[in-house]
Amino acid sequence: MGASDFSRLPHIGEAVRRKEDLRFLTGAGQYTDDVVLAHQSHAFFVRSPHAHARIRGIDSAAASAMPGVLRVFTGQDIEGKMNGLPCGWLIHSTDGKPMNEPPHPVLAIGKVRYVGDHVAMVVAETLEQARNAAEAVVVDYEVLPAVVDVRDAARGGREALHDAAPDNNCFRWALGDKAQVDAAFARAAHVTRLDLVNNRLVPNAIEPRAAIGAYNRAADEYTLYVANQNPHVERLLMTAFVLGLPEHKVRVIAPDVGGGFGSKIYLYAEDVCLTWAAKQLNRSIKWTADRSEAFLSDAHGRDHVSHAEMAMDQDGRFLALRVHTDANLGAYLSTFASAVPTILYGTLLAGQYTTPQIYVEVDAWFTNTAPVDAYRGAGRPEATYLLERLVSRCAWEMGLAQDEIRRRNFITTFPYQTPVALQYDVGDFHACLNRANELAEVAGFAERRAASLAKGLLRGLGYSSYIEACGLAPSNVAGALGARAGLFECGEVRVHPTGSVTVFTGSHSHGQGHETTFAQVVAARLGIPVENVDVVHGDTGRVPFGMGTYGSRSISVGGAAIMKALDKIETKAKKIAAHLMEASDADIDFANGEFTVKGTDKKIPFGQVALTAYVPHNYPLDKLEPGLNETAFYDPTNFTYPGGTHICEVEIDPDTGTVRVDRFTAVDDFGTIINPMIVEGQVQGGLVQGIGQALMENCVYDRESGQLLTGSFMDYAMPRAGDFPDFRLDTVCTPCTHNPLGTKGCGEAGAIGSPPAVINAVLDALHGAGVTDFDMPASAHRVWQALQAAKAPQARA
């Protein structure tokens, strides 16, 4: 079945109410911390109070003697008994050498490298006892100089974090033809330059990380309950790379998960410690992070410092783009840290534009901060922010409107091969921009600006035309680029004798609504009610091997695997129907839940075929096995490429610096949409996170001591509902050409397209006041400071 046929099926494009919401809204969800196992004990981690220090000694005697304490584990206990945490993507530097990949011990051995680094794990009968004992663990530290700002690391001369990276550089990576780019710049009529910072963020999922390790001595089997986005990958990394266990002896269960945004993709030290220690103590062990721990120890996002240049001809058409980025990796390589500022960043710098030549160079640095990894968008927001900030700057310098310079440079023919490796299969960038202009009422902006000015306020308009690459693929290409795992997905469709269906998927749902959208896909194909389809995920003991959920891949990759399984179901069901109606299976059609014989009025419902498959009386057992259960794997041939245009309109009070988002419009192309209500929710959530980064969120470490200064919600501003207007949303549809659903992915788009739209709007508003550049976040204080700094030269004059 082709994508165009699929999009016309019943249930597709319907705003079906989410099946999973009843249990969440009535408190019946089960998260990891809700799980209580027999003989369950509790863990608490002793964490480093220093950003960089040698461990001269650990005295745990007093802690071990405290009431309820079962054991205190330190780095000495695990040294030589397990490997460190692995990085899942190998990057090679421009000199051909593999990246510097220092060990990442599960508990610190000899040294701590960031505030919050794991020093010891205390296990006790109760959480209170474990916490009290942790305070009694005495650690003798020799404090060392710290480097936390990536610019300081790039300047060199700082204390090395790792022997394997004496200059703190992990790799220098490049993509593109430097000579061709330099030649294009030499003949350019105009060059626009921009320095910018993409600020560090803390993910802050509503459910903190949690895990329970358990061990069954009789079967020599381990079980890990964990708040995680991809349980099979968690198991693979832990068994094959760290603990050296047979994979079939470890079961990973990710029950209901309260948000992830990338931060729950990774294999964390806590997960390994609990699993390993469960056997040592023959006890189940639970750990749940409190919010302060989450700020310190969850993988952070973003943190790039970049210089970008665009070469143009006299008409504002792009000739070449040149970029250098210093990327902060934190103290250790997290699971996919190396892929974010490289494969997921440099390859997206073409954006929606026909820029003929692009060269990007990335230096990745170790610093005394929490590890940095994928956060909603993962490299795509960083690329879009840089490019769309630069494009609007190009427009202003060339005397063009922000939408006009984009129109002049849009890609209009597909497929389109970019100069940075990707090939876009389809899109309609003009349609998204035109609809966004209409929905945002851009024609009336001048009048609204004048009205704001009359009230002493500044008003600005900002654009962002983004594209992203979703559904990482294909596995063989990704492997050649350094991926240490496959990027396929698996789906199993089990039809029961009554005609109801259970779907087992390797994708994981933690807010995306898979239990509804996947059910819609199956119901549409089989012509049965959505209520008759259940979706099972998140348990390596029940579902076939799959890669989980990240990178907006679930429906395009996981859904496509389910479609392939349904193809097999339909093929076998047609054979059964043909037998029942005494026809050739080649003459059987299937639509709307009924099998018919071409050219006749013979028909039987899907339910009858399902029952026959399990009650095979008068059934050709020599030709057909009983049952109706099929599994399929899907490995995409290309990424999918959602895109769109976002337009932001802000109003600024120059006396206080307060920025108010007055209007925000997003027109996106997600290909075929399964459930528009769920898509709208995903877009709104992404917009809130993107605008939150642009206006308020900012993770800050003290530049000298390495202490986290924004370690709670008292210091780290989070957006609230009152910070946003009603979003104006719409979609354009150009179906993906290479998956059977025509879908592209929607989960990250809002967080990718919105930050540059907001900052471009802020700069448009502030330009008349003399402010020509500004980095995120545009908090009231920072905007006020910029306005005062702009006034100072005028006052001196």
mmCIF file of N, CA, C and O in Angstrom, residues 175-183 322 358-359 361:
data_model
loop_
_atom_site.group_PDB
_atom_site.id
_atom_site.type_symbol
_atom_site.label_atom_id
_atom_site.label_comp_id
_atom_site.label_asym_id
_atom_site.label_seq_id
_atom_site.Cartn_x
_atom_site.Cartn_y
_atom_site.Cartn_z
ATOM 1 N N LEU A 175 33.195 18.998 7.555
ATOM 2 C CA LEU A 175 32.353 18.515 6.463
ATOM 3 C C LEU A 175 32.280 19.604 5.403
ATOM 4 O O LEU A 175 32.087 20.785 5.718
ATOM 5 N N GLY A 176 32.433 19.212 4.132
ATOM 6 C CA GLY A 176 32.332 20.166 3.042
ATOM 7 C C GLY A 176 33.661 20.360 2.336
ATOM 8 O O GLY A 176 34.693 19.824 2.743
ATOM 9 N N ASP A 177 33.622 21.145 1.276
ATOM 10 C CA ASP A 177 34.795 21.402 0.448
ATOM 11 C C ASP A 177 35.341 22.788 0.785
ATOM 12 O O ASP A 177 34.821 23.805 0.331
ATOM 13 N N LYS A 178 36.374 22.829 1.609
ATOM 14 C CA LYS A 178 36.912 24.112 2.078
ATOM 15 C C LYS A 178 37.440 24.964 0.943
ATOM 16 O O LYS A 178 37.227 26.197 0.909
ATOM 17 N N ALA A 179 38.132 24.343 0.002
ATOM 18 C CA ALA A 179 38.717 25.114 -1.101
ATOM 19 C C ALA A 179 37.621 25.780 -1.937
ATOM 20 O O ALA A 179 37.740 26.960 -2.315
ATOM 21 N N GLN A 180 36.554 25.056 -2.246
ATOM 22 C CA GLN A 180 35.458 25.627 -3.025
ATOM 23 C C GLN A 180 34.762 26.752 -2.257
ATOM 24 O O GLN A 180 34.366 27.769 -2.837
ATOM 25 N N VAL A 181 34.605 26.563 -0.952
ATOM 26 C CA VAL A 181 33.978 27.600 -0.138
ATOM 27 C C VAL A 181 34.847 28.848 -0.108
ATOM 28 O O VAL A 181 34.348 29.981 -0.278
ATOM 29 N N ASP A 182 36.141 28.682 0.106
ATOM 30 C CA ASP A 182 37.045 29.841 0.124
ATOM 31 C C ASP A 182 37.011 30.576 -1.209
ATOM 32 O O ASP A 182 37.033 31.820 -1.252
ATOM 33 N N ALA A 183 36.940 29.841 -2.313
ATOM 34 C CA ALA A 183 36.876 30.469 -3.633
ATOM 35 C C ALA A 183 35.591 31.272 -3.808
ATOM 36 O O ALA A 183 35.603 32.368 -4.380
ATOM 37 N N ARG A 322 30.277 29.367 5.665
ATOM 38 C CA ARG A 322 31.465 28.891 6.373
ATOM 39 C C ARG A 322 31.206 28.992 7.884
ATOM 40 O O ARG A 322 30.794 30.047 8.368
ATOM 41 N N ILE A 358 29.236 24.620 1.228
ATOM 42 C CA ILE A 358 29.211 24.780 2.681
ATOM 43 C C ILE A 358 30.413 24.061 3.265
ATOM 44 O O ILE A 358 30.746 22.944 2.854
ATOM 45 N N TYR A 359 31.062 24.716 4.220
ATOM 46 C CA TYR A 359 32.143 24.066 4.964
ATOM 47 C C TYR A 359 31.941 24.356 6.442
ATOM 48 O O TYR A 359 31.792 25.509 6.856
ATOM 49 N N GLU A 361 33.409 23.294 10.407
ATOM 50 C CA GLU A 361 34.459 22.683 11.214
ATOM 51 C C GLU A 361 34.020 22.753 12.675
ATOM 52 O O GLU A 361 33.577 23.810 13.140
#
